[in-house]
PDB file of C-alpha atoms and ligand atoms in Angstrom:
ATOM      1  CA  UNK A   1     -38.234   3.229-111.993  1.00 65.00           C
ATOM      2  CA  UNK A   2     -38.017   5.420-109.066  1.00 70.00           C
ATOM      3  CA  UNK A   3     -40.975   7.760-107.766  1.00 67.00           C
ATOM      4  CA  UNK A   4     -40.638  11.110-107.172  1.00 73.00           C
ATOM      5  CA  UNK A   5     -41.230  11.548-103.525  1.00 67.00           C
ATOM      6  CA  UNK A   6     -43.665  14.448-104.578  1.00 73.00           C
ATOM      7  CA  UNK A   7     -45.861  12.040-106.371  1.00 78.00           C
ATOM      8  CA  UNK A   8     -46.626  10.306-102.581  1.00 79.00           C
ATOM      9  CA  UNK A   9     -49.939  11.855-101.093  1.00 84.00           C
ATOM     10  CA  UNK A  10     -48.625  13.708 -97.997  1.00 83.00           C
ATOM     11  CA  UNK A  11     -50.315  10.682 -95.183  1.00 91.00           C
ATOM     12  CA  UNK A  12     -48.694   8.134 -97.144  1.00 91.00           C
ATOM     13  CA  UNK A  13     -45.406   9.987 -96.230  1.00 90.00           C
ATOM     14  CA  UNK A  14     -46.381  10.669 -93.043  1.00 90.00           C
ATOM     15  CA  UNK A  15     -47.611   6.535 -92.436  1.00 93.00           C
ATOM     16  CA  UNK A  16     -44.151   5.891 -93.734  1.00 93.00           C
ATOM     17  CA  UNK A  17     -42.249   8.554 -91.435  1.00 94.00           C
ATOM     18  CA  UNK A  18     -44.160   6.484 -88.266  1.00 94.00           C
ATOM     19  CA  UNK A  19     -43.505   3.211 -89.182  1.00 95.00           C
ATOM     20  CA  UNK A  20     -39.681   3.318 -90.003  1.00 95.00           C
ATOM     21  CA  UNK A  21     -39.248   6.145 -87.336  1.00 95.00           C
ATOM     22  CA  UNK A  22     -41.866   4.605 -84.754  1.00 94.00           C
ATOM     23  CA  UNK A  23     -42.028   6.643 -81.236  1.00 94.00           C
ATOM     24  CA  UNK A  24     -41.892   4.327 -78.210  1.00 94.00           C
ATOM     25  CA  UNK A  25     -42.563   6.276 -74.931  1.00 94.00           C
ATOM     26  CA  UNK A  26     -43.139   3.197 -73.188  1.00 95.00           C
ATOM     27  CA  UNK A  27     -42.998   4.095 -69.193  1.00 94.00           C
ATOM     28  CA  UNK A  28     -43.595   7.910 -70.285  1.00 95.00           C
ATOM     29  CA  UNK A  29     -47.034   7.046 -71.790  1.00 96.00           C
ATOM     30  CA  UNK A  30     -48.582   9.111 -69.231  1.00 95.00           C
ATOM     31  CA  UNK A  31     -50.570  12.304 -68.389  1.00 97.00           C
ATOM     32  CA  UNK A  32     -48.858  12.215 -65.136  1.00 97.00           C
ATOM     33  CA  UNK A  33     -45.124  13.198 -64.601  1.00 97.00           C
ATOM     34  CA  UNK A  34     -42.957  10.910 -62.972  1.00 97.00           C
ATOM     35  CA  UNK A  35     -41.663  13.277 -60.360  1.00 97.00           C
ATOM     36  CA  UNK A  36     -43.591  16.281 -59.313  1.00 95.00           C
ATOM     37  CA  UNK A  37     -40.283  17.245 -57.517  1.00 95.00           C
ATOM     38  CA  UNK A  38     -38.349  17.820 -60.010  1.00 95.00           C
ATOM     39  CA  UNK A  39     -36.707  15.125 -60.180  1.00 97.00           C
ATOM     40  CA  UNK A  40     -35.279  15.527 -56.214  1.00 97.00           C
ATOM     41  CA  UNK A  41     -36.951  12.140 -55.628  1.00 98.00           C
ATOM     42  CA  UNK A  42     -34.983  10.131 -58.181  1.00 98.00           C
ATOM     43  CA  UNK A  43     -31.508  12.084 -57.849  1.00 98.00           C
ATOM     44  CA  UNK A  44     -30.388  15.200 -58.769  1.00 98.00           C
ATOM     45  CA  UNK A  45     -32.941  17.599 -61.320  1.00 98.00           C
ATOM     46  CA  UNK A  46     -31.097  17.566 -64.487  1.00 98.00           C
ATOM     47  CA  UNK A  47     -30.730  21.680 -64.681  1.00 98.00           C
ATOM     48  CA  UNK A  48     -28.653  21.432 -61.707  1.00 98.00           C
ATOM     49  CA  UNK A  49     -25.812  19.792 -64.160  1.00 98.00           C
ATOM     50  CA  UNK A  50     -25.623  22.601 -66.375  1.00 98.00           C
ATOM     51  CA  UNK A  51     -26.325  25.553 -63.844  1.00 98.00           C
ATOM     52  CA  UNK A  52     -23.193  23.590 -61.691  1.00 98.00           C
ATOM     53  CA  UNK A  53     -21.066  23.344 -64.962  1.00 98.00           C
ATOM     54  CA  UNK A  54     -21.669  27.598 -65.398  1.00 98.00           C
ATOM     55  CA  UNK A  55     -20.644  28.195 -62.039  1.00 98.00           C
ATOM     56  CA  UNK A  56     -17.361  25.781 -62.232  1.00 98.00           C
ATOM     57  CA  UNK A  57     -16.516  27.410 -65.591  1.00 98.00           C
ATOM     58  CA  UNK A  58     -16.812  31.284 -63.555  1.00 98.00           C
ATOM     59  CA  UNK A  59     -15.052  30.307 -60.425  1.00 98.00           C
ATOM     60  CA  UNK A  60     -12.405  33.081 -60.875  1.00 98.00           C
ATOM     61  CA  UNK A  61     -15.087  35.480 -61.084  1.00 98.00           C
ATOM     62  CA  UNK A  62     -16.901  34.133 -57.433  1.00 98.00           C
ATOM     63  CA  UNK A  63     -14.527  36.148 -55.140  1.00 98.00           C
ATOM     64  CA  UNK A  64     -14.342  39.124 -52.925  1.00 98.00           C
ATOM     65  CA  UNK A  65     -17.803  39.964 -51.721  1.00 98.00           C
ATOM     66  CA  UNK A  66     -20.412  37.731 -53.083  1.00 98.00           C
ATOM     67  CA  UNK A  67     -24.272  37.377 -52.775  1.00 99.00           C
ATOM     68  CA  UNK A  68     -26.569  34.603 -53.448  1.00 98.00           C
ATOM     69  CA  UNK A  69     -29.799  34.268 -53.942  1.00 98.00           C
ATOM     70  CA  UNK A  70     -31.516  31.904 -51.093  1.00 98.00           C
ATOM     71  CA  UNK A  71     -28.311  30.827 -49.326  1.00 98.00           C
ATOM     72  CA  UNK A  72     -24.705  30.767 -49.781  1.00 98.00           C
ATOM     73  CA  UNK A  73     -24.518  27.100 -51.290  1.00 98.00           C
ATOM     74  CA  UNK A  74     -22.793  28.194 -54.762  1.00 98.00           C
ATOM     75  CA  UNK A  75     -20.563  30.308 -53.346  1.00 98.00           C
ATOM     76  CA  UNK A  76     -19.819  28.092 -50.747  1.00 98.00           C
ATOM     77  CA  UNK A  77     -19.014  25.557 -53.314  1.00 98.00           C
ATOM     78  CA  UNK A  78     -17.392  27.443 -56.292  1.00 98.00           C
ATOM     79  CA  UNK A  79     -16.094  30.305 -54.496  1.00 98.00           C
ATOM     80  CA  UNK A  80     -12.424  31.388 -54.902  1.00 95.00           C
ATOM     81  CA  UNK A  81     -10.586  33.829 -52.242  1.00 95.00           C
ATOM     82  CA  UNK A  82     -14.615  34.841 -51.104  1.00 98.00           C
ATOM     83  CA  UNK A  83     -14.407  37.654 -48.181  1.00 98.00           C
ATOM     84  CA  UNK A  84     -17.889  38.125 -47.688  1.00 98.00           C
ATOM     85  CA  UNK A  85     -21.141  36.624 -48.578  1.00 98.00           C
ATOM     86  CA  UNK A  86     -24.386  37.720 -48.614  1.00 98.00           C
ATOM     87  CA  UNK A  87     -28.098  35.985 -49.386  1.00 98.00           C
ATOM     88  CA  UNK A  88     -31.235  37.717 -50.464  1.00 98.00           C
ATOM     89  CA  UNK A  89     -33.672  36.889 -50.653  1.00 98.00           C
ATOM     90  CA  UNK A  90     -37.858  38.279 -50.575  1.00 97.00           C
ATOM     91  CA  UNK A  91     -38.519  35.849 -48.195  1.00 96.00           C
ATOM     92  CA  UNK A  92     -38.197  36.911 -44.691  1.00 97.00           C
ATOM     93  CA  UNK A  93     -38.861  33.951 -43.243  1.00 97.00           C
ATOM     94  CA  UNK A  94     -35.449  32.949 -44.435  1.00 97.00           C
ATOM     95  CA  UNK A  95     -32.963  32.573 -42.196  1.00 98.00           C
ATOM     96  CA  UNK A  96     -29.930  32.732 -44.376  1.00 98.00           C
ATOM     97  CA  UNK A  97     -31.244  36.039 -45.640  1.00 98.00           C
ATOM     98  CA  UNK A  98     -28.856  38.603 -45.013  1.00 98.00           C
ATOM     99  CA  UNK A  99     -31.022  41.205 -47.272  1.00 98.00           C
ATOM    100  CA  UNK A 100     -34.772  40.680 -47.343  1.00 98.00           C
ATOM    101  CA  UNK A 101     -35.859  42.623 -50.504  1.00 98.00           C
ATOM    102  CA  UNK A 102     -37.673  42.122 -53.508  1.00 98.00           C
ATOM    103  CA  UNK A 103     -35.178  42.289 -56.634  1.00 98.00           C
ATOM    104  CA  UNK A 104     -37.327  44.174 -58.715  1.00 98.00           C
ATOM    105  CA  UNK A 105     -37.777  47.114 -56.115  1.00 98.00           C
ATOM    106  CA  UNK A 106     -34.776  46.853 -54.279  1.00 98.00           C
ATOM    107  CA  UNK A 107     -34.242  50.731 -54.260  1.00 97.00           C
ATOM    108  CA  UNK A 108     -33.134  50.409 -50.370  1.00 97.00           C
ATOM    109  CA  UNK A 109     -30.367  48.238 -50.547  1.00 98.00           C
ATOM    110  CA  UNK A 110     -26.843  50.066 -51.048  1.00 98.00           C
ATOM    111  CA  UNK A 111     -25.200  50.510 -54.663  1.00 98.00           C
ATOM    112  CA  UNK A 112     -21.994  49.355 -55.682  1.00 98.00           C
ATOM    113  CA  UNK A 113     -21.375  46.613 -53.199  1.00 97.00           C
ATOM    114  CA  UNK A 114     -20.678  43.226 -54.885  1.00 98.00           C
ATOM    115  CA  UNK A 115     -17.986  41.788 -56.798  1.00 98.00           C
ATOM    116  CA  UNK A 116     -20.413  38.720 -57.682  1.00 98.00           C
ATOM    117  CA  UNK A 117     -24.064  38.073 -57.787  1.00 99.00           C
ATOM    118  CA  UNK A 118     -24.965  34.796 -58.158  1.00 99.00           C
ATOM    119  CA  UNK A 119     -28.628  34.750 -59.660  1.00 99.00           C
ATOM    120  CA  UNK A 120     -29.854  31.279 -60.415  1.00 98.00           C
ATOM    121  CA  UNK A 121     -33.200  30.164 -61.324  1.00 98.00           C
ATOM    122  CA  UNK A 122     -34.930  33.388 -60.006  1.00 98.00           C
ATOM    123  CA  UNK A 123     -35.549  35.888 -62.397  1.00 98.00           C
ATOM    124  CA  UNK A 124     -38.274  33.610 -64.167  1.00 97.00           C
ATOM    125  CA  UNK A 125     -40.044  34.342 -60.881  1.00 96.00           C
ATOM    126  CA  UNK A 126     -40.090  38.065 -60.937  1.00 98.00           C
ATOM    127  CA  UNK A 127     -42.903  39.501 -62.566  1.00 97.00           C
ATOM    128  CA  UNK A 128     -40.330  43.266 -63.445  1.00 98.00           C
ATOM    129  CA  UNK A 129     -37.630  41.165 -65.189  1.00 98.00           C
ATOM    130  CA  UNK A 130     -36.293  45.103 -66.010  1.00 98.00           C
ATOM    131  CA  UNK A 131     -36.588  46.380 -63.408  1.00 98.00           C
ATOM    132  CA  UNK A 132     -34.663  43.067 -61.345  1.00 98.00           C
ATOM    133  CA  UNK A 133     -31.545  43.055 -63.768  1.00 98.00           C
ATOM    134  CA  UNK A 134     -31.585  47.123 -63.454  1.00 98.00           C
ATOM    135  CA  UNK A 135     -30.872  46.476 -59.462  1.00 98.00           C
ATOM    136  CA  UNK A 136     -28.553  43.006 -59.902  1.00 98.00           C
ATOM    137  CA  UNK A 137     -26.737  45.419 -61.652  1.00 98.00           C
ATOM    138  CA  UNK A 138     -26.800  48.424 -59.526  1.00 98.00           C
ATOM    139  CA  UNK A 139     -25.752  46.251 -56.690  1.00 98.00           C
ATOM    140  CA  UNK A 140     -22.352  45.308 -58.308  1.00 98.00           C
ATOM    141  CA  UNK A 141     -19.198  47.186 -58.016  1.00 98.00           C
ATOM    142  CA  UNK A 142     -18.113  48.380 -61.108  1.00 98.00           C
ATOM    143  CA  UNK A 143     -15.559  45.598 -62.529  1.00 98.00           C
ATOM    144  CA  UNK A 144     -18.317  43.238 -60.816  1.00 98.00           C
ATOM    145  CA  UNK A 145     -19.716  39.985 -62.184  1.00 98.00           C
ATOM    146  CA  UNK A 146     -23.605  38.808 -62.581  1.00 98.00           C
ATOM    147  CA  UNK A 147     -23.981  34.576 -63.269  1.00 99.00           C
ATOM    148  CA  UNK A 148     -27.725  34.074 -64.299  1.00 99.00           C
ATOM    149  CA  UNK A 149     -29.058  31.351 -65.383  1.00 98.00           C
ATOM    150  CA  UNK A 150     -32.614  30.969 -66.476  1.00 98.00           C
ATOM    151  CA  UNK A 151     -34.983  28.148 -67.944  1.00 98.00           C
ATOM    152  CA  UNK A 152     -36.003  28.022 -71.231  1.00 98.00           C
ATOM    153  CA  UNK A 153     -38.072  24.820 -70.885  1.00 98.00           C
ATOM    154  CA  UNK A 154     -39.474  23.573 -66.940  1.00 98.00           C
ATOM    155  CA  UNK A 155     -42.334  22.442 -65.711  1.00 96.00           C
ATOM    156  CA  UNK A 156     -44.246  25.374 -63.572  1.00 95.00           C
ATOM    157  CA  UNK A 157     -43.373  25.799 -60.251  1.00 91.00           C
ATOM    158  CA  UNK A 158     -45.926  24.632 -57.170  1.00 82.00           C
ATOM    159  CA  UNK A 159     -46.793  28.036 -56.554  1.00 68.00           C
ATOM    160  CA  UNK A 160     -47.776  28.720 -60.387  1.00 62.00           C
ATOM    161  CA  UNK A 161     -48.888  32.224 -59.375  1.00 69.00           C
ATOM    162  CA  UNK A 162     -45.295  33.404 -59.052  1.00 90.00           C
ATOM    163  CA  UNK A 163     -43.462  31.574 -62.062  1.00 95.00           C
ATOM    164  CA  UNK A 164     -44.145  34.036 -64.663  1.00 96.00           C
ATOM    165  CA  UNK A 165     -41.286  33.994 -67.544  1.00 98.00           C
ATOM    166  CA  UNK A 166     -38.983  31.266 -69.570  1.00 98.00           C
ATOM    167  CA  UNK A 167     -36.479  33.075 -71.700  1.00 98.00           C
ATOM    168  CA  UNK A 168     -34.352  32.390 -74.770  1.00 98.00           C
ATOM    169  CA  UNK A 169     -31.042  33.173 -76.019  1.00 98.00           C
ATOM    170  CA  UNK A 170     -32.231  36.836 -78.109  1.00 98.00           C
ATOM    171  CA  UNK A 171     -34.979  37.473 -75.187  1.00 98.00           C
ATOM    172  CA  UNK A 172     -31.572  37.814 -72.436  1.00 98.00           C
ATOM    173  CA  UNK A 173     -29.505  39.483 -75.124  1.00 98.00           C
ATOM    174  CA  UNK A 174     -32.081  42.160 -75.563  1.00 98.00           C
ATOM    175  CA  UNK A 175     -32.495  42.376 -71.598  1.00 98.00           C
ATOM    176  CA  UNK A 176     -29.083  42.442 -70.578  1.00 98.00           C
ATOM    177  CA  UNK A 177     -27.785  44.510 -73.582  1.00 98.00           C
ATOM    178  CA  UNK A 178     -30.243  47.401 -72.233  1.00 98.00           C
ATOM    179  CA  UNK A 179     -28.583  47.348 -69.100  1.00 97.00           C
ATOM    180  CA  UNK A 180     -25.033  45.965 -69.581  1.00 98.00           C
ATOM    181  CA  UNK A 181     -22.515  46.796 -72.025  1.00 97.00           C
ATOM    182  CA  UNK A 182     -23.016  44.476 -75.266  1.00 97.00           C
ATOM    183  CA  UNK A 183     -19.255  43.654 -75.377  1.00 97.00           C
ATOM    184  CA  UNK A 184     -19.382  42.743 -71.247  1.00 98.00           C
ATOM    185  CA  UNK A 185     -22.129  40.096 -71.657  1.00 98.00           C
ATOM    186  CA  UNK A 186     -21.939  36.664 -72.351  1.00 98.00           C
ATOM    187  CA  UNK A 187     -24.671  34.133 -72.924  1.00 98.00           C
ATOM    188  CA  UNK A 188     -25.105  30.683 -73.907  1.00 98.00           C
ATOM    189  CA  UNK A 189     -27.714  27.931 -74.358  1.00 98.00           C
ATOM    190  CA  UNK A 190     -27.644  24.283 -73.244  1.00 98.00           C
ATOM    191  CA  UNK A 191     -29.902  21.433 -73.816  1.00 98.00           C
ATOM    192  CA  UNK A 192     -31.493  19.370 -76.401  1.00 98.00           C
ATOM    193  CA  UNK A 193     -34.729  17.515 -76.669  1.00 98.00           C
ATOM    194  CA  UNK A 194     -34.391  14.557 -75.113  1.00 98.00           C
ATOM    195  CA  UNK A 195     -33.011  16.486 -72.016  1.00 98.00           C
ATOM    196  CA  UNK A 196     -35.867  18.718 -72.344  1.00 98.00           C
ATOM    197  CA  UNK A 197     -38.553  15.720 -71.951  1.00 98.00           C
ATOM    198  CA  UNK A 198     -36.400  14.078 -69.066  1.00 98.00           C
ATOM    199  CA  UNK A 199     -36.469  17.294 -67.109  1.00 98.00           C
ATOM    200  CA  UNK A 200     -40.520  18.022 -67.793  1.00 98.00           C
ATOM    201  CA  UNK A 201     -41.272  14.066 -66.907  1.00 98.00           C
ATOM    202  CA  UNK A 202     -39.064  14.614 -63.514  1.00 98.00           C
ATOM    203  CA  UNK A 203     -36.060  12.095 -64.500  1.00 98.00           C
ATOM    204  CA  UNK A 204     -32.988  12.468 -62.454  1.00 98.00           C
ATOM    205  CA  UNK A 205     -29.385  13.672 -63.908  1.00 97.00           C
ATOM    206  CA  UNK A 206     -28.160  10.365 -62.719  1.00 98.00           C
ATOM    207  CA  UNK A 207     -30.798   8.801 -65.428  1.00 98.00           C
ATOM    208  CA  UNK A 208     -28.725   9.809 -68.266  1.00 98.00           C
ATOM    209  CA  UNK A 209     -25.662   9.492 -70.077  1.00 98.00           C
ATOM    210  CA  UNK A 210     -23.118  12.107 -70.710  1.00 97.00           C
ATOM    211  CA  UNK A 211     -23.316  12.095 -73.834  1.00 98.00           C
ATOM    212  CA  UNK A 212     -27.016  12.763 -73.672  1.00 98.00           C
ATOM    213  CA  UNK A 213     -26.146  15.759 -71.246  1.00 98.00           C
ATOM    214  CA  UNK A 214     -23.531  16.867 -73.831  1.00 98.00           C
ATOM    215  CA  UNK A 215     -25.608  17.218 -76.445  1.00 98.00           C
ATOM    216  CA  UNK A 216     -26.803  20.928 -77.233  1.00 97.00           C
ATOM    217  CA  UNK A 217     -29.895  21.688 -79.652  1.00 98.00           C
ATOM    218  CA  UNK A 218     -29.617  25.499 -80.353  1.00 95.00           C
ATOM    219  CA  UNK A 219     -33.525  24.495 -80.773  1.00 97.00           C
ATOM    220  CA  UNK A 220     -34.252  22.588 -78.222  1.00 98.00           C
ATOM    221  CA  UNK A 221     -32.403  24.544 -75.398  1.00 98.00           C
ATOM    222  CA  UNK A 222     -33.298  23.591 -71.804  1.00 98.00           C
ATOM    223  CA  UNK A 223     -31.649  26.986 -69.986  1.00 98.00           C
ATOM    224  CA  UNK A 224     -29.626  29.959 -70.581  1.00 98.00           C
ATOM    225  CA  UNK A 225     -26.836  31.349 -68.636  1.00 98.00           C
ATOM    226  CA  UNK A 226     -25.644  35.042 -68.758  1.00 98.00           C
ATOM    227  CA  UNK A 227     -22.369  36.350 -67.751  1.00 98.00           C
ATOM    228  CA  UNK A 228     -22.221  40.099 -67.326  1.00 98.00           C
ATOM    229  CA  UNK A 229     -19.472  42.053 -65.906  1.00 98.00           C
ATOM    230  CA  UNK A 230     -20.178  45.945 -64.726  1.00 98.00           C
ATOM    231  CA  UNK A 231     -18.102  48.095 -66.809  1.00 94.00           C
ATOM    232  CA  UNK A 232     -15.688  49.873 -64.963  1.00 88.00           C
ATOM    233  CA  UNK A 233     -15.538  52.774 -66.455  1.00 75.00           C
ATOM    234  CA  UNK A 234     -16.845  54.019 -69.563  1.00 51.00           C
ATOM    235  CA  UNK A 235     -21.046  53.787 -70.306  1.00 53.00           C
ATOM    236  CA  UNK A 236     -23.542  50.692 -69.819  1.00 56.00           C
ATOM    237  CA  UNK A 237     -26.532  50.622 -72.131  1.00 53.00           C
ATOM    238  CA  UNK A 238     -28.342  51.661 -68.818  1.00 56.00           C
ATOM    239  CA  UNK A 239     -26.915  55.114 -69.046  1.00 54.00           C
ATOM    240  CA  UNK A 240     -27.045  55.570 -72.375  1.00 45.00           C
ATOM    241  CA  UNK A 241     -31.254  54.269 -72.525  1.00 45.00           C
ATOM    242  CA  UNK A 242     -31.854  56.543 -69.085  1.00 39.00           C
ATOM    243  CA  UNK A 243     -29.322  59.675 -70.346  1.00 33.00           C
TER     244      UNK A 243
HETATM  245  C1  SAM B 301     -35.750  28.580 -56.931  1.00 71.92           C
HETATM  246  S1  SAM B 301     -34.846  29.537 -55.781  1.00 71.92           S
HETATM  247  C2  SAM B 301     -33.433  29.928 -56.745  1.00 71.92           C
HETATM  248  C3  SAM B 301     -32.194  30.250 -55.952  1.00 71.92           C
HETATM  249  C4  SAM B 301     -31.279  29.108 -55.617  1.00 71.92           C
HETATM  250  N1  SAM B 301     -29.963  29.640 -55.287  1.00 71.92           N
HETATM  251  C5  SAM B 301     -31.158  28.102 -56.762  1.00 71.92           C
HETATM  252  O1  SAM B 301     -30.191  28.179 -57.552  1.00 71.92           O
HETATM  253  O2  SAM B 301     -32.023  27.229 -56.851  1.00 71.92           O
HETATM  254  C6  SAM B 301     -35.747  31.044 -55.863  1.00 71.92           C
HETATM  255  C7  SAM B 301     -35.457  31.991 -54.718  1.00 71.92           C
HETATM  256  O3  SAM B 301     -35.771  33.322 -55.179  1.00 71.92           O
HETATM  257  C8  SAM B 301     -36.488  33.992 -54.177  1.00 71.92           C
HETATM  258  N2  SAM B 301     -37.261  35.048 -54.853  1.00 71.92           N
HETATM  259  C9  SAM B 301     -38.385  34.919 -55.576  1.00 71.92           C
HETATM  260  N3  SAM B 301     -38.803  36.113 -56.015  1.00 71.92           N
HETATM  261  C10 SAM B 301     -37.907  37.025 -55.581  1.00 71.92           C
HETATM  262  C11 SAM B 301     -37.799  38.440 -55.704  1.00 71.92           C
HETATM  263  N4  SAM B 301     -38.710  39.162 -56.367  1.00 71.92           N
HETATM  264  N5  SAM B 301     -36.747  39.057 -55.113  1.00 71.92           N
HETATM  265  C12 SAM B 301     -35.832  38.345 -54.416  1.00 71.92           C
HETATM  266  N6  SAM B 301     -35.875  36.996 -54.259  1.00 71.92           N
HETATM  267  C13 SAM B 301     -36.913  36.352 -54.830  1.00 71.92           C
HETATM  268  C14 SAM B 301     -37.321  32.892 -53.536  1.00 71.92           C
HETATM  269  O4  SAM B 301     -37.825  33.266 -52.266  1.00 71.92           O
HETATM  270  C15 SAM B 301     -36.314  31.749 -53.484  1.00 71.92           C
HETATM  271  O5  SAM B 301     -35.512  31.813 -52.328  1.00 71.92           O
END
């Protein structure tokens, strides 16, 4: 006779569920991570393989005059037929900073001067996420391309006061649709849970397979990248939400 599986009480389910599916975190059965660097001390942090993947995927669009956030590294190392490149950066203690200025207010820096901004892992650290995109876009020359990339899941960073945001696939839609024309963006999601856990615990990229890597959870998504070209001619959402 077979039993409904409605007819076992919930726990019993739920005892079964454990034993046949038992959880062994074995060295992660801790409280502690086992980096606090993100994984620097082990290898290379695992977001690095997809935010390196993005950037090899645009390489046609990293050309003419570029800028970087920090220093030129990216375009240095995906960079096709570059002519220029700039960093910014708020720090001016920097000194690969060729523009100190704070993304969200950068209302003194020249319009219309960048065929490429490369914007990784920084936007989660800017309080005016609005107000940042408005100026990554203002700073591109129309036909100009913006790579983002942002986390969905990290740890916080050292300096907790200035990580403020993690974003989703529909938050960057929404944000980049009110700037950006809809049909110019392009976003995707990479990730899955067991890449999510490596990166929180610290592991190194070098600690996993590829087909781990590979693996994307529309769930369980570890970061976002955005691809969004100025439109160069015609009207971005910008215009028509400020008209
Ligand atoms: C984690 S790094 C990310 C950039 C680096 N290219 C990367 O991919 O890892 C963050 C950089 O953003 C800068 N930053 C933070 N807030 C900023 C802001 N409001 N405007 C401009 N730069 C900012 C930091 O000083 C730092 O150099």
């Amino acid at each position: 006779m077979r039993i409904s599986k409605d007819a076992i009480p919930l726990s019993t389910r739920q005892r079964l569920r454990r034993l046949f599916h038992p959880a062994f975190l074995g060295s992660l059965r801790r409280t502690t991570p086992l980096s606090r660097a993100w994984g620097f001390d082990r290898g290379t942090p695992i977001d690095r393989y997809y935010i390196e993947r993005f950037l090899a995927e645009q390489r046609r669009d990293i050309r003419g005059r570029v800028l970087e956030v920090k220093d030129t590294s990216y375009t240095d190392r995906f960079g096709t037929d570059v002519t220029e490149r700039d960093v910014l950066d708020i720090d001016s203690g920097n000194p690969h900073a060729t523009i100190v200025a704070d993304l969200a207010a950068a209302d003194h820096v020249p319009s219309d001067q960048f065929d490429c901004f490369i914007l990784t892992q920084t936007l989660h650290l800017i309080y005016d996420t609005r107000a940042a995109i408005g100026h990554a876009y203002r700073l591109l020359r129309p036909g100009g391309t913006l790579l983002v990339t942002v986390p969905t899941v990290s740890r916080a960073a050292a300096k907790a006061s200035r990580d403020y945001w993690r974003f989703t696939t529909p938050s960057c839609a929404m944000l980049f649709a009110e700037v950006f024309r809809r049909e110019d963006i392009s976003i995707a999601a990479y990730g899955n849970v067991l890449v999510s856990i490596a990166f929180l615990e610290g592991m190194a990229l070098e600690e996993l397979n590829a087909h781990e890597l590979e693996a994307n959870d529309e769930e369980f998504p570890l970061i976002v990248t955005v691809r969004a070209v100025k439109s160069a001619g015609g009207t971005s959402g910008r215009d028509r939400l400020w008209r």
